[in-house]
């Protein structure tokens, strides 16, 4: 059974610091990986996608993928209070099997 | 460009009833998938449709079904509702294989009493 594991948190980070979120996945056939941000009472919003080993940067966000270790991470630089949310890691095999989500990490940015 | 539209936003049903939820994907997106989100289980994949064909189904009982129309709009049906079906039901659309990611709608909050 495909699984994506995340630490549920809460992860508390001071404003302006780097927040580091991690997840591991069980299916070596997974090809695409996504980070979604979900505010309380809202639907998930895609913030990063990554397919190849290494780093991918987009503004204050950097996604990192290590397929050998089956590990995906998200770094948020210069964390802002508005970054406080639940961050969901998801993996896809690239076919029609949909996304397998972790249960999310609750991130709190302390002003 | 309009996002993914789900209706209704909120729904209260009684045990044993059935319910139909609707999803209109982003224009040009042919793939629609459905997810159930609960506090205990998180987000779980229900099924995915592409060009009116169900391509895959998650580990849910047969009471959960869906369909997709020629305009890519999709409906999800749950029959013989149980209290445990209370959840946020999310629809997501994608351009094709999903490698570019899925965009979620606002969801339908279903409460079964």
PDB file of C-alpha atoms in Angstrom:
ATOM      1  CA  UNK A   1       0.000   0.000   0.000  1.00  0.00           C
ATOM      2  CA  UNK A   2       1.326   3.384  -0.987  1.00  0.00           C
ATOM      3  CA  UNK A   3       2.040   5.642   1.969  1.00  0.00           C
ATOM      4  CA  UNK A   4       3.314   9.147   2.496  1.00  0.00           C
ATOM      5  CA  UNK A   5       4.501   9.969   5.994  1.00  0.00           C
ATOM      6  CA  UNK A   6       4.789  13.393   7.547  1.00  0.00           C
ATOM      7  CA  UNK A   7       5.382  14.614  11.070  1.00  0.00           C
ATOM      8  CA  UNK A   8       2.058  16.081  12.159  1.00  0.00           C
ATOM      9  CA  UNK A   9       3.667  18.803  14.264  1.00  0.00           C
ATOM     10  CA  UNK A  10       2.904  21.431  15.239  1.00  0.00           C
ATOM     11  CA  UNK A  11       6.163  22.842  13.983  1.00  0.00           C
ATOM     12  CA  UNK A  12       6.785  26.256  15.478  1.00  0.00           C
ATOM     13  CA  UNK A  13       9.236  28.612  13.717  1.00  0.00           C
ATOM     14  CA  UNK A  14      10.068  32.243  14.510  1.00  0.00           C
ATOM     15  CA  UNK A  15       9.155  34.846  11.917  1.00  0.00           C
ATOM     16  CA  UNK A  16      11.999  35.393   9.460  1.00  0.00           C
ATOM     17  CA  UNK A  17      13.553  31.972  10.049  1.00  0.00           C
ATOM     18  CA  UNK A  18      13.654  28.983   7.702  1.00  0.00           C
ATOM     19  CA  UNK A  19      10.894  26.416   8.095  1.00  0.00           C
ATOM     20  CA  UNK A  20      11.840  22.881   7.077  1.00  0.00           C
ATOM     21  CA  UNK A  21       9.121  20.354   6.312  1.00  0.00           C
ATOM     22  CA  UNK A  22       9.812  16.742   5.469  1.00  0.00           C
ATOM     23  CA  UNK A  23       8.058  13.683   4.145  1.00  0.00           C
ATOM     24  CA  UNK A  24       8.915  10.144   3.105  1.00  0.00           C
ATOM     25  CA  UNK A  25       7.094   7.919   0.652  1.00  0.00           C
ATOM     26  CA  UNK A  26       6.867   4.166   0.330  1.00  0.00           C
ATOM     27  CA  UNK A  27       6.227   3.600  -3.393  1.00  0.00           C
ATOM     28  CA  UNK A  28       9.449   3.647  -5.416  1.00  0.00           C
ATOM     29  CA  UNK A  29       7.311   3.958  -8.538  1.00  0.00           C
ATOM     30  CA  UNK A  30       6.213   7.459  -7.538  1.00  0.00           C
ATOM     31  CA  UNK A  31       7.262   9.969 -10.148  1.00  0.00           C
ATOM     32  CA  UNK A  32       5.800  13.309  -9.136  1.00  0.00           C
ATOM     33  CA  UNK A  33       5.741  15.016  -5.789  1.00  0.00           C
ATOM     34  CA  UNK A  34       3.746  17.973  -4.642  1.00  0.00           C
ATOM     35  CA  UNK A  35       3.489  20.288  -1.693  1.00  0.00           C
ATOM     36  CA  UNK A  36       0.104  21.749  -0.924  1.00  0.00           C
ATOM     37  CA  UNK A  37      -0.725  24.401   1.642  1.00  0.00           C
ATOM     38  CA  UNK A  38      -4.080  24.233   3.379  1.00  0.00           C
ATOM     39  CA  UNK A  39      -5.431  26.967   5.599  1.00  0.00           C
ATOM     40  CA  UNK A  40      -8.027  26.006   8.171  1.00  0.00           C
ATOM     41  CA  UNK A  41     -11.421  25.657   6.521  1.00  0.00           C
ATOM     42  CA  UNK A  42      -9.989  26.023   3.018  1.00  0.00           C
ATOM     43  CA  UNK A  43      -9.056  23.625   0.245  1.00  0.00           C
ATOM     44  CA  UNK A  44      -5.446  22.615  -0.543  1.00  0.00           C
ATOM     45  CA  UNK A  45      -3.452  25.000  -2.710  1.00  0.00           C
ATOM     46  CA  UNK A  46      -0.543  23.750  -4.807  1.00  0.00           C
ATOM     47  CA  UNK A  47       2.660  25.584  -3.960  1.00  0.00           C
ATOM     48  CA  UNK A  48       5.433  23.370  -5.360  1.00  0.00           C
ATOM     49  CA  UNK A  49       5.904  20.362  -7.600  1.00  0.00           C
ATOM     50  CA  UNK A  50       9.091  18.386  -8.178  1.00  0.00           C
ATOM     51  CA  UNK A  51       9.912  15.420 -10.404  1.00  0.00           C
ATOM     52  CA  UNK A  52      13.713  15.158 -10.518  1.00  0.00           C
ATOM     53  CA  UNK A  53      16.302  14.588  -7.834  1.00  0.00           C
ATOM     54  CA  UNK A  54      17.731  17.776  -6.430  1.00  0.00           C
ATOM     55  CA  UNK A  55      16.382  21.184  -5.560  1.00  0.00           C
ATOM     56  CA  UNK A  56      13.715  23.321  -7.161  1.00  0.00           C
ATOM     57  CA  UNK A  57      13.320  26.919  -6.070  1.00  0.00           C
ATOM     58  CA  UNK A  58      10.337  29.228  -6.461  1.00  0.00           C
ATOM     59  CA  UNK A  59      10.523  32.491  -4.570  1.00  0.00           C
ATOM     60  CA  UNK A  60      10.803  31.774  -0.859  1.00  0.00           C
ATOM     61  CA  UNK A  61      10.066  28.080  -1.380  1.00  0.00           C
ATOM     62  CA  UNK A  62      12.551  25.319  -2.191  1.00  0.00           C
ATOM     63  CA  UNK A  63      11.501  21.725  -2.752  1.00  0.00           C
ATOM     64  CA  UNK A  64      14.077  18.967  -2.460  1.00  0.00           C
ATOM     65  CA  UNK A  65      13.763  15.413  -3.745  1.00  0.00           C
ATOM     66  CA  UNK A  66      15.960  12.413  -3.029  1.00  0.00           C
ATOM     67  CA  UNK A  67      14.523   9.352  -4.764  1.00  0.00           C
ATOM     68  CA  UNK A  68      17.191   7.015  -3.407  1.00  0.00           C
ATOM     69  CA  UNK A  69      16.130   7.876   0.137  1.00  0.00           C
ATOM     70  CA  UNK A  70      12.450   8.292  -0.862  1.00  0.00           C
ATOM     71  CA  UNK A  71      12.493  11.663   0.804  1.00  0.00           C
ATOM     72  CA  UNK A  72      10.923  14.996  -0.112  1.00  0.00           C
ATOM     73  CA  UNK A  73      11.303  18.261   1.732  1.00  0.00           C
ATOM     74  CA  UNK A  74      10.088  21.831   1.560  1.00  0.00           C
ATOM     75  CA  UNK A  75      12.042  24.804   2.824  1.00  0.00           C
ATOM     76  CA  UNK A  76      10.337  28.125   3.430  1.00  0.00           C
ATOM     77  CA  UNK A  77      12.763  31.014   3.765  1.00  0.00           C
ATOM     78  CA  UNK A  78      11.973  34.261   5.572  1.00  0.00           C
ATOM     79  CA  UNK A  79       8.893  32.672   7.143  1.00  0.00           C
ATOM     80  CA  UNK A  80       5.903  34.969   7.551  1.00  0.00           C
ATOM     81  CA  UNK A  81       2.892  34.621   9.865  1.00  0.00           C
ATOM     82  CA  UNK A  82       0.790  34.132   6.714  1.00  0.00           C
ATOM     83  CA  UNK A  83       2.735  30.900   6.101  1.00  0.00           C
ATOM     84  CA  UNK A  84       1.039  29.376   9.148  1.00  0.00           C
ATOM     85  CA  UNK A  85      -1.008  26.521   7.730  1.00  0.00           C
ATOM     86  CA  UNK A  86      -1.016  22.772   7.266  1.00  0.00           C
ATOM     87  CA  UNK A  87       1.404  21.592   4.596  1.00  0.00           C
ATOM     88  CA  UNK A  88       0.489  18.435   2.740  1.00  0.00           C
ATOM     89  CA  UNK A  89       3.000  16.308   0.894  1.00  0.00           C
ATOM     90  CA  UNK A  90       1.638  14.220  -1.981  1.00  0.00           C
ATOM     91  CA  UNK A  91       3.057  11.658  -4.369  1.00  0.00           C
ATOM     92  CA  UNK A  92       1.804  10.424  -7.713  1.00  0.00           C
ATOM     93  CA  UNK A  93       2.784   7.531  -9.916  1.00  0.00           C
ATOM     94  CA  UNK A  94       2.045   9.692 -12.930  1.00  0.00           C
ATOM     95  CA  UNK A  95      -0.798   7.491 -14.047  1.00  0.00           C
ATOM     96  CA  UNK A  96      -4.400   7.458 -13.028  1.00  0.00           C
ATOM     97  CA  UNK A  97      -3.885   6.493  -9.427  1.00  0.00           C
ATOM     98  CA  UNK A  98      -4.443   9.972  -8.127  1.00  0.00           C
ATOM     99  CA  UNK A  99      -2.422  11.537  -5.379  1.00  0.00           C
ATOM    100  CA  UNK A 100      -1.384   9.824  -2.174  1.00  0.00           C
ATOM    101  CA  UNK A 101      -1.285  12.404   0.584  1.00  0.00           C
ATOM    102  CA  UNK A 102       0.462  12.526   3.897  1.00  0.00           C
ATOM    103  CA  UNK A 103      -1.634  13.694   6.815  1.00  0.00           C
ATOM    104  CA  UNK A 104       0.092  17.048   6.831  1.00  0.00           C
ATOM    105  CA  UNK A 105       2.372  19.081   9.053  1.00  0.00           C
ATOM    106  CA  UNK A 106       0.854  21.946  10.991  1.00  0.00           C
ATOM    107  CA  UNK A 107       3.236  24.894  10.735  1.00  0.00           C
ATOM    108  CA  UNK A 108       3.040  27.869  13.077  1.00  0.00           C
ATOM    109  CA  UNK A 109       5.092  30.982  12.380  1.00  0.00           C
ATOM    110  CA  UNK A 110       5.536  32.958  15.581  1.00  0.00           C
ATOM    111  CA  UNK A 111       5.648  36.772  15.140  1.00  0.00           C
TER     112      UNK A 111
ATOM    113  CA  UNK B   1      -9.484  31.761 -15.794  1.00  0.00           C
ATOM    114  CA  UNK B   2     -12.149  30.243 -13.562  1.00  0.00           C
ATOM    115  CA  UNK B   3     -11.010  27.676 -11.040  1.00  0.00           C
ATOM    116  CA  UNK B   4     -12.554  24.376 -10.057  1.00  0.00           C
ATOM    117  CA  UNK B   5     -16.164  24.867  -8.998  1.00  0.00           C
ATOM    118  CA  UNK B   6     -17.910  22.552  -6.590  1.00  0.00           C
ATOM    119  CA  UNK B   7     -21.555  22.630  -5.611  1.00  0.00           C
ATOM    120  CA  UNK B   8     -23.100  22.684  -3.149  1.00  0.00           C
ATOM    121  CA  UNK B   9     -20.691  24.065  -0.540  1.00  0.00           C
ATOM    122  CA  UNK B  10     -22.556  22.586   2.390  1.00  0.00           C
ATOM    123  CA  UNK B  11     -24.964  19.711   2.687  1.00  0.00           C
ATOM    124  CA  UNK B  12     -26.765  18.035   5.580  1.00  0.00           C
ATOM    125  CA  UNK B  13     -28.273  14.622   4.936  1.00  0.00           C
ATOM    126  CA  UNK B  14     -29.861  11.883   7.013  1.00  0.00           C
ATOM    127  CA  UNK B  15     -28.473   8.386   7.341  1.00  0.00           C
ATOM    128  CA  UNK B  16     -29.713   6.132   4.568  1.00  0.00           C
ATOM    129  CA  UNK B  17     -30.231   8.935   2.084  1.00  0.00           C
ATOM    130  CA  UNK B  18     -28.162   9.449  -1.026  1.00  0.00           C
ATOM    131  CA  UNK B  19     -26.333  12.546  -2.204  1.00  0.00           C
ATOM    132  CA  UNK B  20     -24.899  13.874  -5.458  1.00  0.00           C
ATOM    133  CA  UNK B  21     -22.041  16.345  -5.547  1.00  0.00           C
ATOM    134  CA  UNK B  22     -20.999  18.301  -8.603  1.00  0.00           C
ATOM    135  CA  UNK B  23     -17.654  19.501  -9.904  1.00  0.00           C
ATOM    136  CA  UNK B  24     -16.804  21.699 -12.876  1.00  0.00           C
ATOM    137  CA  UNK B  25     -13.087  21.560 -13.720  1.00  0.00           C
ATOM    138  CA  UNK B  26     -10.860  24.318 -15.016  1.00  0.00           C
ATOM    139  CA  UNK B  27     -11.622  24.984 -18.673  1.00  0.00           C
ATOM    140  CA  UNK B  28      -9.548  22.671 -20.826  1.00  0.00           C
ATOM    141  CA  UNK B  29      -8.832  20.203 -18.030  1.00  0.00           C
ATOM    142  CA  UNK B  30     -10.023  16.728 -18.900  1.00  0.00           C
ATOM    143  CA  UNK B  31      -9.036  14.915 -15.718  1.00  0.00           C
ATOM    144  CA  UNK B  32     -11.192  15.147 -12.620  1.00  0.00           C
ATOM    145  CA  UNK B  33     -10.443  13.339  -9.405  1.00  0.00           C
ATOM    146  CA  UNK B  34     -12.294  13.190  -6.111  1.00  0.00           C
ATOM    147  CA  UNK B  35     -10.958  13.034  -2.577  1.00  0.00           C
ATOM    148  CA  UNK B  36     -12.455  12.635   0.857  1.00  0.00           C
ATOM    149  CA  UNK B  37     -10.893  14.579   3.712  1.00  0.00           C
ATOM    150  CA  UNK B  38     -11.529  13.744   7.357  1.00  0.00           C
ATOM    151  CA  UNK B  39      -9.599  14.743  10.485  1.00  0.00           C
ATOM    152  CA  UNK B  40      -8.667  11.152  11.227  1.00  0.00           C
ATOM    153  CA  UNK B  41      -7.766   9.814   7.785  1.00  0.00           C
ATOM    154  CA  UNK B  42      -6.632  12.950   6.025  1.00  0.00           C
ATOM    155  CA  UNK B  43      -7.073  13.219   2.272  1.00  0.00           C
ATOM    156  CA  UNK B  44      -7.975   9.956   0.582  1.00  0.00           C
ATOM    157  CA  UNK B  45      -8.321   9.290  -3.132  1.00  0.00           C
ATOM    158  CA  UNK B  46     -11.791   8.234  -4.265  1.00  0.00           C
ATOM    159  CA  UNK B  47     -11.571   8.015  -8.066  1.00  0.00           C
ATOM    160  CA  UNK B  48     -10.342   9.731 -11.185  1.00  0.00           C
ATOM    161  CA  UNK B  49     -12.067  10.346 -14.495  1.00  0.00           C
ATOM    162  CA  UNK B  50     -10.564  11.259 -17.833  1.00  0.00           C
ATOM    163  CA  UNK B  51     -12.594  11.792 -20.976  1.00  0.00           C
ATOM    164  CA  UNK B  52     -15.699  10.278 -19.371  1.00  0.00           C
ATOM    165  CA  UNK B  53     -13.869   7.100 -18.307  1.00  0.00           C
ATOM    166  CA  UNK B  54     -13.055   6.106 -14.757  1.00  0.00           C
ATOM    167  CA  UNK B  55      -9.337   5.410 -14.789  1.00  0.00           C
ATOM    168  CA  UNK B  56      -8.881   4.333 -11.214  1.00  0.00           C
ATOM    169  CA  UNK B  57     -10.707   3.983  -7.943  1.00  0.00           C
ATOM    170  CA  UNK B  58      -9.480   4.199  -4.387  1.00  0.00           C
ATOM    171  CA  UNK B  59     -10.299   1.875  -1.542  1.00  0.00           C
ATOM    172  CA  UNK B  60     -13.883   2.928  -0.904  1.00  0.00           C
ATOM    173  CA  UNK B  61     -17.075   0.849  -0.879  1.00  0.00           C
ATOM    174  CA  UNK B  62     -19.324   0.610  -3.906  1.00  0.00           C
ATOM    175  CA  UNK B  63     -21.706   3.133  -2.337  1.00  0.00           C
ATOM    176  CA  UNK B  64     -19.340   5.752  -3.693  1.00  0.00           C
ATOM    177  CA  UNK B  65     -19.640   6.238  -7.420  1.00  0.00           C
ATOM    178  CA  UNK B  66     -19.075   8.921  -9.964  1.00  0.00           C
ATOM    179  CA  UNK B  67     -19.294   9.879 -13.568  1.00  0.00           C
ATOM    180  CA  UNK B  68     -17.945  12.418 -15.979  1.00  0.00           C
ATOM    181  CA  UNK B  69     -19.783  14.138 -18.763  1.00  0.00           C
ATOM    182  CA  UNK B  70     -18.601  15.090 -22.224  1.00  0.00           C
ATOM    183  CA  UNK B  71     -17.924  18.660 -21.056  1.00  0.00           C
ATOM    184  CA  UNK B  72     -15.612  17.214 -18.347  1.00  0.00           C
ATOM    185  CA  UNK B  73     -17.972  18.141 -15.523  1.00  0.00           C
ATOM    186  CA  UNK B  74     -18.154  15.377 -12.957  1.00  0.00           C
ATOM    187  CA  UNK B  75     -20.588  14.186 -10.355  1.00  0.00           C
ATOM    188  CA  UNK B  76     -20.018  12.016  -7.336  1.00  0.00           C
ATOM    189  CA  UNK B  77     -22.793  10.011  -5.731  1.00  0.00           C
ATOM    190  CA  UNK B  78     -22.909   8.420  -2.319  1.00  0.00           C
ATOM    191  CA  UNK B  79     -25.805   6.082  -1.619  1.00  0.00           C
ATOM    192  CA  UNK B  80     -27.115   4.785   1.698  1.00  0.00           C
ATOM    193  CA  UNK B  81     -25.280   7.437   3.662  1.00  0.00           C
ATOM    194  CA  UNK B  82     -23.581   6.516   6.929  1.00  0.00           C
ATOM    195  CA  UNK B  83     -22.490   8.795   9.759  1.00  0.00           C
ATOM    196  CA  UNK B  84     -18.872   8.065   8.831  1.00  0.00           C
ATOM    197  CA  UNK B  85     -19.394   9.609   5.413  1.00  0.00           C
ATOM    198  CA  UNK B  86     -19.394  13.041   7.016  1.00  0.00           C
ATOM    199  CA  UNK B  87     -16.389  14.737   5.486  1.00  0.00           C
ATOM    200  CA  UNK B  88     -15.112  17.409   3.171  1.00  0.00           C
ATOM    201  CA  UNK B  89     -15.306  16.140  -0.404  1.00  0.00           C
ATOM    202  CA  UNK B  90     -12.799  17.738  -2.700  1.00  0.00           C
ATOM    203  CA  UNK B  91     -12.652  17.682  -6.437  1.00  0.00           C
ATOM    204  CA  UNK B  92      -9.424  18.356  -8.308  1.00  0.00           C
ATOM    205  CA  UNK B  93      -8.763  18.873 -11.987  1.00  0.00           C
ATOM    206  CA  UNK B  94      -5.670  18.399 -14.063  1.00  0.00           C
ATOM    207  CA  UNK B  95      -4.712  18.978 -17.664  1.00  0.00           C
ATOM    208  CA  UNK B  96      -3.901  15.340 -18.294  1.00  0.00           C
ATOM    209  CA  UNK B  97      -1.657  12.938 -16.508  1.00  0.00           C
ATOM    210  CA  UNK B  98      -1.475  14.990 -13.363  1.00  0.00           C
ATOM    211  CA  UNK B  99       2.275  15.458 -13.610  1.00  0.00           C
ATOM    212  CA  UNK B 100       1.683  19.193 -13.586  1.00  0.00           C
ATOM    213  CA  UNK B 101      -0.338  18.951 -10.423  1.00  0.00           C
ATOM    214  CA  UNK B 102      -3.955  19.084  -9.499  1.00  0.00           C
ATOM    215  CA  UNK B 103      -6.002  22.174  -8.695  1.00  0.00           C
ATOM    216  CA  UNK B 104      -8.597  21.713  -6.001  1.00  0.00           C
ATOM    217  CA  UNK B 105     -12.053  23.181  -5.708  1.00  0.00           C
ATOM    218  CA  UNK B 106     -13.395  24.655  -2.486  1.00  0.00           C
ATOM    219  CA  UNK B 107     -15.025  21.398  -1.541  1.00  0.00           C
ATOM    220  CA  UNK B 108     -18.418  20.250  -0.370  1.00  0.00           C
ATOM    221  CA  UNK B 109     -18.845  19.832   3.377  1.00  0.00           C
ATOM    222  CA  UNK B 110     -21.192  16.879   3.886  1.00  0.00           C
ATOM    223  CA  UNK B 111     -22.700  16.240   7.280  1.00  0.00           C
ATOM    224  CA  UNK B 112     -24.684  13.052   7.842  1.00  0.00           C
ATOM    225  CA  UNK B 113     -27.011  13.065  10.838  1.00  0.00           C
TER     226      UNK B 113
END
